[in-house]
PDB file of C-alpha atoms in Angstrom:
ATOM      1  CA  UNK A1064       0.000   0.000   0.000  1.00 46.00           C
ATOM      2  CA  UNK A1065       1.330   3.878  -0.359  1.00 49.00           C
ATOM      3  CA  UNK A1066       2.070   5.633   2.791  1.00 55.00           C
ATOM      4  CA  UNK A1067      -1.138   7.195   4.187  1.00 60.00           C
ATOM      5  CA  UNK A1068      -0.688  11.292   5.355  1.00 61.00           C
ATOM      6  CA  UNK A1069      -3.099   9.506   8.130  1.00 66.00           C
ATOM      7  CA  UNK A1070      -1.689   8.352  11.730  1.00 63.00           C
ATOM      8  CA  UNK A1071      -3.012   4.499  11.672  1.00 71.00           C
ATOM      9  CA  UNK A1072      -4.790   3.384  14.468  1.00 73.00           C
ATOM     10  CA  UNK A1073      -6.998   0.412  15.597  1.00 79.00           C
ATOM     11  CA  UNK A1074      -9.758   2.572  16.802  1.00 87.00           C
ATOM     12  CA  UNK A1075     -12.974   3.207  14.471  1.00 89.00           C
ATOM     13  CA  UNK A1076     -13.219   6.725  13.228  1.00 90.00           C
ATOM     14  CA  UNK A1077     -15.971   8.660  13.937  1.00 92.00           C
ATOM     15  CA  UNK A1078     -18.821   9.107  11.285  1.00 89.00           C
ATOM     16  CA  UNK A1079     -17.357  12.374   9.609  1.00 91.00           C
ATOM     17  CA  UNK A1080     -13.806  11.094   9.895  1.00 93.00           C
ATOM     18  CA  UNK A1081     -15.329   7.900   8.108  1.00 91.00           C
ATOM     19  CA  UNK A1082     -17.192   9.826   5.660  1.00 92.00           C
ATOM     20  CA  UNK A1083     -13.388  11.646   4.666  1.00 93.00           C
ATOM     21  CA  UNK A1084     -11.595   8.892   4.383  1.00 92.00           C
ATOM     22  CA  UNK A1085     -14.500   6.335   2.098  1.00 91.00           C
ATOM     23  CA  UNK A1086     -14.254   9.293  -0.057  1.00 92.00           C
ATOM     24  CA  UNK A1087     -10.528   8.818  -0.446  1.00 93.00           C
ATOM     25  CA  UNK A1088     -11.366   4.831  -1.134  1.00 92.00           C
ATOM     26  CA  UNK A1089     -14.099   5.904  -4.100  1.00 88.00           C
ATOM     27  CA  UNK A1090     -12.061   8.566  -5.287  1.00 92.00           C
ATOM     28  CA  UNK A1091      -9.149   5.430  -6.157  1.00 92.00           C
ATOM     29  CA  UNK A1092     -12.096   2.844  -6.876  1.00 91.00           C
ATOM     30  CA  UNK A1093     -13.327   4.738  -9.568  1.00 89.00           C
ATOM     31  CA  UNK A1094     -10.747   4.922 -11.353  1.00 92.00           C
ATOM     32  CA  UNK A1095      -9.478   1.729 -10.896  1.00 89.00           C
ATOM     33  CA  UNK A1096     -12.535   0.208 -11.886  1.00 85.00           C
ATOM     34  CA  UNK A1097     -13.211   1.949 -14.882  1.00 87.00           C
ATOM     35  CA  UNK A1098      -9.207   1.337 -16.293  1.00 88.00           C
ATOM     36  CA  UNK A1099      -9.374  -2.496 -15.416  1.00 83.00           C
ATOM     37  CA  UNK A1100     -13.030  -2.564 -17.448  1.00 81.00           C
ATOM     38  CA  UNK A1101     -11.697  -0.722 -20.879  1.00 84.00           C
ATOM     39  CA  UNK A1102      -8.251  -3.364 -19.827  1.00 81.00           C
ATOM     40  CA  UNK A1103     -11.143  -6.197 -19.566  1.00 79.00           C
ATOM     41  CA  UNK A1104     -13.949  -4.664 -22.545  1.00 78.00           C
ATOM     42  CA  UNK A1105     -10.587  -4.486 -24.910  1.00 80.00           C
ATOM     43  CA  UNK A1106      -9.496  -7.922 -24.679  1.00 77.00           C
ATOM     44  CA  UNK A1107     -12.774  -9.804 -24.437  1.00 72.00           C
ATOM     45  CA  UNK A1108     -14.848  -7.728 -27.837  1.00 72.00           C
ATOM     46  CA  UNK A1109     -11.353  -9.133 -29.378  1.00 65.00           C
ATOM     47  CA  UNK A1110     -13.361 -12.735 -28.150  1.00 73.00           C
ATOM     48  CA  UNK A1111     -16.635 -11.189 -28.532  1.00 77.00           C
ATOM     49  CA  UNK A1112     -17.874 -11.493 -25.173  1.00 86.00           C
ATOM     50  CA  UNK A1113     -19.572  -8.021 -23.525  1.00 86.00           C
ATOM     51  CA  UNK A1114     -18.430  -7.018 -20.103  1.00 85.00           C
ATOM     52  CA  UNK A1115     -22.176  -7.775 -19.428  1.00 90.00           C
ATOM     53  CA  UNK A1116     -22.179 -11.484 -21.060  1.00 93.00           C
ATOM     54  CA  UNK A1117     -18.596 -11.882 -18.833  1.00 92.00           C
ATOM     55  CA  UNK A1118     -20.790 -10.864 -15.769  1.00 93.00           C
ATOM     56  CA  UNK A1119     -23.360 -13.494 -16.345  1.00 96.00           C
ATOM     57  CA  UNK A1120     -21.202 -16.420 -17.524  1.00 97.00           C
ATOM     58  CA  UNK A1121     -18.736 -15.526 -14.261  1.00 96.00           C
ATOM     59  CA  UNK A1122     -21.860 -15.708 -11.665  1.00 97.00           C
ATOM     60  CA  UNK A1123     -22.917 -18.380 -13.189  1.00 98.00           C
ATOM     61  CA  UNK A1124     -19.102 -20.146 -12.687  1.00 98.00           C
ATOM     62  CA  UNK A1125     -18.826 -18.711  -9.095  1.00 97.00           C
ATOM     63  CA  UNK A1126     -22.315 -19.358  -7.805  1.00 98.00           C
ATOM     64  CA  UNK A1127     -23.713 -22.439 -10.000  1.00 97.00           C
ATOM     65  CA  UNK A1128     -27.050 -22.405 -11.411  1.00 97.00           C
ATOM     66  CA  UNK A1129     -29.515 -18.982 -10.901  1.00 97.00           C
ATOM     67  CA  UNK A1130     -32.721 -16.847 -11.583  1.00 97.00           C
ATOM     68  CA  UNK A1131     -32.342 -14.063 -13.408  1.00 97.00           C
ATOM     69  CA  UNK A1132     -33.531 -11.760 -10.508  1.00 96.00           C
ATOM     70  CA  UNK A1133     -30.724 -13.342  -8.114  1.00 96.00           C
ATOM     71  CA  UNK A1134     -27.983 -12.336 -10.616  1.00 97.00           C
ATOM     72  CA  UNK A1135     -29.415  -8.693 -10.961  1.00 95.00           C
ATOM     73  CA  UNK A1136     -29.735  -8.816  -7.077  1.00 92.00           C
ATOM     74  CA  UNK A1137     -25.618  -9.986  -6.958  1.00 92.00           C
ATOM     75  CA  UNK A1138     -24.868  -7.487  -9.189  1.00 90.00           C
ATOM     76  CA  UNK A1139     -27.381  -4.422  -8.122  1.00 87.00           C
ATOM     77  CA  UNK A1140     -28.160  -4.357 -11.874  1.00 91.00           C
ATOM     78  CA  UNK A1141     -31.658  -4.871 -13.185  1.00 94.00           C
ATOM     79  CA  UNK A1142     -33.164  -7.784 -14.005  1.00 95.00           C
ATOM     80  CA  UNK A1143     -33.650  -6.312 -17.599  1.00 97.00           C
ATOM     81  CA  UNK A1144     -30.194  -6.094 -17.987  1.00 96.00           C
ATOM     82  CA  UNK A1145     -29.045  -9.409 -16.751  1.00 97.00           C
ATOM     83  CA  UNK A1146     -32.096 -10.962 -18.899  1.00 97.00           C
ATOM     84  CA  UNK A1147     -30.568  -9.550 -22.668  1.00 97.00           C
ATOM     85  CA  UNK A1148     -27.062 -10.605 -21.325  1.00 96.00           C
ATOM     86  CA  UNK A1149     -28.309 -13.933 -20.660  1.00 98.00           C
ATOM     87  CA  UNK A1150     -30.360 -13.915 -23.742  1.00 97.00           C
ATOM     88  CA  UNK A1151     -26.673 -12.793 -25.855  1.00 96.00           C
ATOM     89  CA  UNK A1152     -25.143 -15.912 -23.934  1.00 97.00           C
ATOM     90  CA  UNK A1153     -27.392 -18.286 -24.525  1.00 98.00           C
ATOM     91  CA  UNK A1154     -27.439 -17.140 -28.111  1.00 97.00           C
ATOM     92  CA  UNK A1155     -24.080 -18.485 -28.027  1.00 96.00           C
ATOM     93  CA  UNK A1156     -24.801 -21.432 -26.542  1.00 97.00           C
ATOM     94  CA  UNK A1157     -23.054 -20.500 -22.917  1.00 97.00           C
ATOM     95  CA  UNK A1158     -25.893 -21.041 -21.078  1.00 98.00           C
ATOM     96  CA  UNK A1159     -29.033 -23.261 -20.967  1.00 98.00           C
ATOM     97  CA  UNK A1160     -32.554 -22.658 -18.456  1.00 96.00           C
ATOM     98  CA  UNK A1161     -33.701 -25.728 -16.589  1.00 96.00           C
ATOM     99  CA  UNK A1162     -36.931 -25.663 -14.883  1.00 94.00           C
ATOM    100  CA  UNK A1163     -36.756 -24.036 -11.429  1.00 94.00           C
ATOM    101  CA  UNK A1164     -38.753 -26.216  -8.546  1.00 92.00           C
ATOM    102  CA  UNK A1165     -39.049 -23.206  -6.625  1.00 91.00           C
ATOM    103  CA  UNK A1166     -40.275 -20.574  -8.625  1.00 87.00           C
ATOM    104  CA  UNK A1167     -42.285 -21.906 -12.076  1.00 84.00           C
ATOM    105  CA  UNK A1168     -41.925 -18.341 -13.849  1.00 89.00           C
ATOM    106  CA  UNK A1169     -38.458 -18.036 -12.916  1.00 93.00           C
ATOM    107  CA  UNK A1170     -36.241 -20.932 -14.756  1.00 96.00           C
ATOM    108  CA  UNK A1171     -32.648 -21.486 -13.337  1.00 97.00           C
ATOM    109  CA  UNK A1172     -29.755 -20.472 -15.894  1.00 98.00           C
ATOM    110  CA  UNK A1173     -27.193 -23.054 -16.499  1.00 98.00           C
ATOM    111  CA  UNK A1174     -23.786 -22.206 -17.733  1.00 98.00           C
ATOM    112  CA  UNK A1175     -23.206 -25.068 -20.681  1.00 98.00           C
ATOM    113  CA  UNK A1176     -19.601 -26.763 -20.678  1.00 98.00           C
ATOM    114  CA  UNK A1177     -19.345 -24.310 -23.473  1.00 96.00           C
ATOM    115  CA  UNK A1178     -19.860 -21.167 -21.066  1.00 97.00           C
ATOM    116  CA  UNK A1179     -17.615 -23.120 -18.538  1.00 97.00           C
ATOM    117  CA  UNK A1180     -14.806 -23.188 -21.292  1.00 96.00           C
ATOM    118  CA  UNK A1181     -15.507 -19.650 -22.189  1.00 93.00           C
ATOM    119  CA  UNK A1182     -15.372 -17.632 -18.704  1.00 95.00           C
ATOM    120  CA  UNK A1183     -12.460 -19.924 -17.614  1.00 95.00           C
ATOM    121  CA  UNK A1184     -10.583 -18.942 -20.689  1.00 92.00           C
ATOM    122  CA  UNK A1185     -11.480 -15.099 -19.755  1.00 91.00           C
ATOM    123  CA  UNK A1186     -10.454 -15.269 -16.175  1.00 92.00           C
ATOM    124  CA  UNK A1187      -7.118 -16.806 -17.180  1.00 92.00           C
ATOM    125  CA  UNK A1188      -6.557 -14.095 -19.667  1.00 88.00           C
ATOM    126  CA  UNK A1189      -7.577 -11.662 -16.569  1.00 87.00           C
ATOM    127  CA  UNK A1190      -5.239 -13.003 -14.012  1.00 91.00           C
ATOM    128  CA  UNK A1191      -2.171 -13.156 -16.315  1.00 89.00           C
ATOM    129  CA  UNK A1192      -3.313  -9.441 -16.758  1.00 86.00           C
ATOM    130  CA  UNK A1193      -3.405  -8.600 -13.337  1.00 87.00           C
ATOM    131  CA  UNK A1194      -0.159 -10.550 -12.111  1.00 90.00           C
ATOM    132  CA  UNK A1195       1.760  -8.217 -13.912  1.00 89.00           C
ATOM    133  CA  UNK A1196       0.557  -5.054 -11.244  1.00 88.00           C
ATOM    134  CA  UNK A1197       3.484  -4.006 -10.055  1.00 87.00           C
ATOM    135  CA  UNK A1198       3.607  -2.789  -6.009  1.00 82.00           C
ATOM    136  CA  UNK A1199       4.858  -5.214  -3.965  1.00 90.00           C
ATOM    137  CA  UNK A1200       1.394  -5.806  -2.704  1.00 92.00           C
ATOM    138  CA  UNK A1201       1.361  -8.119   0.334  1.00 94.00           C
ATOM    139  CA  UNK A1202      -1.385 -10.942   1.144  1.00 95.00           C
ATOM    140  CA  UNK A1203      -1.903  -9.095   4.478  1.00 95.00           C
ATOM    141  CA  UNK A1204      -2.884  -5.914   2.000  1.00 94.00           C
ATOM    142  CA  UNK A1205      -5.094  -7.367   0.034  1.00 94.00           C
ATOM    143  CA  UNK A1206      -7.280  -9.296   2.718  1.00 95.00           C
ATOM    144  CA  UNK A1207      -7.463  -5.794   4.814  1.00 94.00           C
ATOM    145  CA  UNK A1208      -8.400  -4.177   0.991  1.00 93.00           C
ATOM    146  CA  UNK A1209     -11.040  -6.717   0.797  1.00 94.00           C
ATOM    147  CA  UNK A1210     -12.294  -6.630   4.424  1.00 94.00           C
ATOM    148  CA  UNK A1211     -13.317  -2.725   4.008  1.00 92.00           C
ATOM    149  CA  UNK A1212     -14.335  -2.948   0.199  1.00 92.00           C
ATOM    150  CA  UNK A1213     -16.537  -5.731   1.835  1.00 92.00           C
ATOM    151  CA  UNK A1214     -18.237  -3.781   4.716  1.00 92.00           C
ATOM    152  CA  UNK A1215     -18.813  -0.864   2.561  1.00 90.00           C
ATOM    153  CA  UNK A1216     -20.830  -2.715   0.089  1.00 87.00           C
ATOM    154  CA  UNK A1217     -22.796  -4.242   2.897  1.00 89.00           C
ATOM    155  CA  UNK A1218     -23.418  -1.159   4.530  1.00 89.00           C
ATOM    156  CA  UNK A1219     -24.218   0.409   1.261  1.00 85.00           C
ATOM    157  CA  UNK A1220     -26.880  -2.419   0.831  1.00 83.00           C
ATOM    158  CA  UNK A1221     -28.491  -1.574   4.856  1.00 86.00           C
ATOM    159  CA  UNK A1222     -28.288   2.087   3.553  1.00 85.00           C
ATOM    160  CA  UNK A1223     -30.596   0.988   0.512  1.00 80.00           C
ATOM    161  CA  UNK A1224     -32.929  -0.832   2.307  1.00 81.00           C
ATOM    162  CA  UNK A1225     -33.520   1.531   5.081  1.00 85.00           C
ATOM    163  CA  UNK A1226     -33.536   4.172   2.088  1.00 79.00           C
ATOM    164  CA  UNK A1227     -36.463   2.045   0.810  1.00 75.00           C
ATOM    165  CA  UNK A1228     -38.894   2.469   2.996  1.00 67.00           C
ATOM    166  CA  UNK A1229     -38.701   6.473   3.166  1.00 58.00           C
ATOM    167  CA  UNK A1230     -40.416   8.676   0.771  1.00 53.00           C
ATOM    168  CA  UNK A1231     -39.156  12.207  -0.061  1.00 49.00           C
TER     169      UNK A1231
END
């Protein structure tokens, strides 16, 4: 990690503290995100796979079969969305539906051994990508990287939901 201008400690900041420093986090995510996504959209429209048809295929590969609705709900995307990606993969033969026994109207998706050749093919081209960041970056670094990314995108999701049930 860079040297912080900011004294560590082990104690939790208070709220407006917090607020400063998440804002330093998103102002780095942002960026980040959007470089390693042209990186990502680059290399896989040379495969012609969308960053949205790589989304599907990879829940599909992490979580096993699912609804449409739970993908949109994994990704805080609509369901729209996640339908026409899943539509553009199965067009392609990447994924399959199979009858759900818990929800008639909603079938399961089922990445094909097609798909499963496909997203594994992606994700290697991905981590050869990323093992070339240079940095030095510890495994201590990235679990403490992943322990606040984590948090904040649960307590972005109880903001939501208590967000939900107010009316402006």
């Amino acid at each position: 990690m860079t040297d912080s201008p900011h004294p560590a400690s082990a104690d939790p900041l208070p709220p407006e503290q917090l607020a400063d420093r998440l804002m330093e986090v998103f102002a780095l995510v942002g960026p980040l995100y959007r470089r390693v996504q042209r990186k990502i959209e680059q290399d896989n429209a040379a495969q012609g796979v969308s960053a949205g048809v790589r989304a599907v295929l990879d829940l599909l590969h992490t979580h096993g079969d699912l609804t449409v609705p739970q993908m949109g709900r994994l990704q805080s995307i609509s369901r729209q969305f996640v339908q026409r990606m899943t539509n553009e993969a199965a067009a392609r033969d990447w994924v399959t539906t199979l009858p759900n026994p818990a929800h008639q109207r909603s079938p399961l998706v089922h990445l094909t051994g097609t798909g499963r050749a496909a997203i594994e093919a992606i994700t290697h081209r991905e981590k050869a990508m990323l093992a070339q960041i240079p940095g030095g970056i510890t495994d201590a670094e990235v679990d403490a990287c992943l322990r606040v990314l984590g948090r904040m995108v649960a307590g972005f999701a109880e903001v939501e939901q208590a967000g939900a049930g107010t009316t402006d």
